[in-house]
Amino acid sequence: MAVTKGERTRQRVLERAAAVFNERGYQATSMADLVEVTGLEKGGIYNHFGSKDDLAVAAYEHNTGILAAAVREAVVPLSGSLERLLAAIEVYRRFAHEPPFPGGCPTLNTAIESHGSDERLHEKAREVMRRLLGATERMVRRGIEDGTFPASVDARALATVIVGAIEGGLLLAEMYRDASHMDRVTEHLGEHLRSLAEEGSEG
Amino acid sequence: MAVTKGERTRQRVLERAAAVFNERGYQATSMADLVEVTGLEKGGIYNHFGSKDDLAVAAYEHNTGILAAAVREAVVPLSGSLERLLAAIEVYRRFAHEPPFPGGCPTLNTAIESHGSDERLHEKAREVMRRLLGATERMVRRGIEDGTFPASVDARALATVIVGAIEGGLLLAEMYRDASHMDRVTEHLGEHLRSLAEEGSEG
Amino acid sequence: MAVTKGERTRQRVLERAAAVFNERGYQATSMADLVEVTGLEKGGIYNHFGSKDDLAVAAYEHNTGILAAAVREAVVPLSGSLERLLAAIEVYRRFAHEPPFPGGCPTLNTAIESHGSDERLHEKAREVMRRLLGATERMVRRGIEDGTFPASVDARALATVIVGAIEGGLLLAEMYRDASHMDRVTEHLGEHLRSLAEEGSEG
Amino acid sequence: MAVTKGERTRQRVLERAAAVFNERGYQATSMADLVEVTGLEKGGIYNHFGSKDDLAVAAYEHNTGILAAAVREAVVPLSGSLERLLAAIEVYRRFAHEPPFPGGCPTLNTAIESHGSDERLHEKAREVMRRLLGATERMVRRGIEDGTFPASVDARALATVIVGAIEGGLLLAEMYRDASHMDRVTEHLGEHLRSLAEEGSEG
DNA sequence: ACCTTCGGGACTGCCCGTTGAT
DNA sequence: ATCAACGGGCAGTCCCGAAGGT
């Protein structure tokens, strides 16, 4: 048998836990809460995860994997540097409108909650954010190399602006349960990137 | 005696608690931690604040008040719309470089941690963020009215972009303990606003 | 096939469990520990023993059986009353020097640990101790009857002294991992018995 | 105030806990049991003792202190070496008949239960036993020096015999709830010591 | 008036011995 | 003989009030 029953249960626990953790936070979610949402008893959960902390890490990786997959799926088929950046940004805009799980951006949430109290989780969040910044910077850099953007663009700085604005937009969207905040942020980023691309094509 | 001993103690508790709360989060900070940093016993703290929650709210307001005062102080002496906006943004940039208390942006922290688990605190954070968005929007709108910015500018959208980018920048700066992320974001916002202002002066 | 595979497995579990139980105690040994030392999964163990308690009883009887067999083996070939007593005592002295399993005297251990918390096990220990006291008393009584010891000897009292001293000696030997404590106790008992025998032969 | 309320409570908890711990064993006694016998809630108990382990150690020291005090009280007023030894032994005989707390000898119990599972407690027991052996040996040695006992006596060996026999006697007395086992052991020790003393006075 | 000491009790994460389905 | 699930029990921590003391 390729996928055992235990594997399926583990996956179910992971998904439910990931949703609740992201919505309420790790500390605010008790094992009793997880018992409730998973349908398993405590012992059953601990059969699959060694500790609440382990489950929290796995849950964060689960959520973050969903987002990363969506970005990859949207970006890979495209070839133009501008198009790829816009597509990646669009993924986050759609994430705000049709979230695959509740609670907003898991990296934002995890980074903030673990800050100063859970170094393991915080490092995970830093790592994910580092990858996001790195991927964005690489896309920008590619755009410079292929002439999409002018050489004067600072790739690292632009990546910070894009990622920062996205996270800020997701924060506002989640706080007010109003995804239009995210629309405004992505529109700004889109215009900015397109105007840079015009400069690039002129130069 | 205008300021009683109790009043001074209360203030001391508030300041210490506000710092620790912002650094580690509300839930991750126990009353025992506060006993340690304040020097008072548990009962002593409860003499001044009805509950840990009350203290948390007061602490958040304390921190947020410091930031608000800094913005007011920077903005009020200025008269030009562009200058006022830039000055406000600069306050946050400096906040990242020389934080008056540790742990990053209290509104970002509080909004995220209280999300889905503490409606009272979350509403406080929303209220503060609403004020920030409103004040920014008003400054932009004033800039449109006085001809600094072109009439085509969407004040509300620009406010979202500015505030969102600031929060995102503060997040990155705090995560990597590298305030230069914030420099990049504020530089981007500065350029954007200045370019809008040029359009305005041309039109 | 006289001895089935299951029977051999049961025996293996019993031996390993008996050793660990005697070394750490019943309560301090978890089923997980037994899984580790036996190589079987929990369910596998439960296939052979109905409960941890059942296994504990079987393990105690296993250990105690080893000691009883050693005493029998040493005593049966001998015919003199004094010699038989000395040989029995010598078995315990050797037990301290070359223990067939770790952890000291199983009856001492079991009696103490079960005291006040596990009547079933405690009764088992009492029974074994009763047999030991009885056998010793019978040997002494036989010695009185055959003239080895003077008639003035109180067989029951002497049995208590012998068994008590042995257990005390084993305790000290185990506590300090120094079997010489046991040597001293057995030497004392030997001298005492020999001096009684001298009285007997004179009278 | 010399003795605070907390101090009195702590003492009460200690006494009750010490009795229950000695009777049932440390592991078999849950904090819930202690809540029951002390009348305090868990939080109340943890105000006085940092952990169950700390309480266990304190309880053991409490029990052991009672015995040590009784021995000291009985021995100190006496001057003869033989009399002092007999008086010390008598304390243990009376301990079996009129126990100041239930469950038998705390050092025997603690040494056995902690063996292989709780090094801290086991070391405590070893230390107490070491002191008992040492004190006994010193009394014997003094007896040799003052001519009570013949020079041929091995003080260390005799101490081992005395202490070992006492512990063994206490074990049997407790197992069968029959203090007469202890009477027989102490009588044997008494006779042995007196016969040594006769040798001494002759030599 | 201010602070400490003491006690309460619910709740936490986790581990336990155990059982059924496979 | 295993794997998966159970559910009660464990020690320990939490926030909090009430009584006491200065």
PDB file of C-alpha atoms (C1' of nucleotides) in Angstrom, chain A residues 29-32 42-43 46 50-53, chain E residues 11-18 20-22:
ATOM      1  CA  THR A  29      -4.348  27.307  20.077  1.00  0.00           C
ATOM      2  CA  SER A  30      -4.331  24.569  22.686  1.00  0.00           C
ATOM      3  CA  MET A  31      -3.958  20.875  22.090  1.00  0.00           C
ATOM      4  CA  ALA A  32      -7.558  20.627  23.238  1.00  0.00           C
ATOM      5  CA  LYS A  42      -4.700  13.643  22.292  1.00  0.00           C
ATOM      6  CA  GLY A  43      -2.884  10.372  22.079  1.00  0.00           C
ATOM      7  CA  TYR A  46       0.878  12.636  19.507  1.00  0.00           C
ATOM      8  CA  GLY A  50       6.210  14.498  18.758  1.00  0.00           C
ATOM      9  CA  SER A  51       5.108  17.752  20.314  1.00  0.00           C
ATOM     10  CA  LYS A  52       2.909  20.743  19.772  1.00  0.00           C
ATOM     11  CA  ASP A  53       5.996  22.550  18.596  1.00  0.00           C
TER      12      ASP A  53
ATOM     13  C1'  DC E  11      -5.762  24.665  32.267  1.00  0.00           C
ATOM     14  C1'  DT E  12      -1.477  23.354  29.696  1.00  0.00           C
ATOM     15  C1'  DG E  13       1.352  20.087  27.015  1.00  0.00           C
ATOM     16  C1'  DC E  14       2.410  15.614  27.344  1.00  0.00           C
ATOM     17  C1'  DC E  15       2.847  10.513  28.476  1.00  0.00           C
ATOM     18  C1'  DC E  16       0.763   6.541  30.004  1.00  0.00           C
ATOM     19  C1'  DG E  17      -1.109   1.701  29.667  1.00  0.00           C
ATOM     20  C1'  DT E  18      -4.318  -0.279  26.713  1.00  0.00           C
ATOM     21  C1'  DG E  20      -8.890  -3.013  17.943  1.00  0.00           C
ATOM     22  C1'  DA E  21      -8.351  -3.177  13.175  1.00  0.00           C
ATOM     23  C1'  DT E  22      -5.303  -4.961   9.993  1.00  0.00           C
TER      24       DT E  22
END
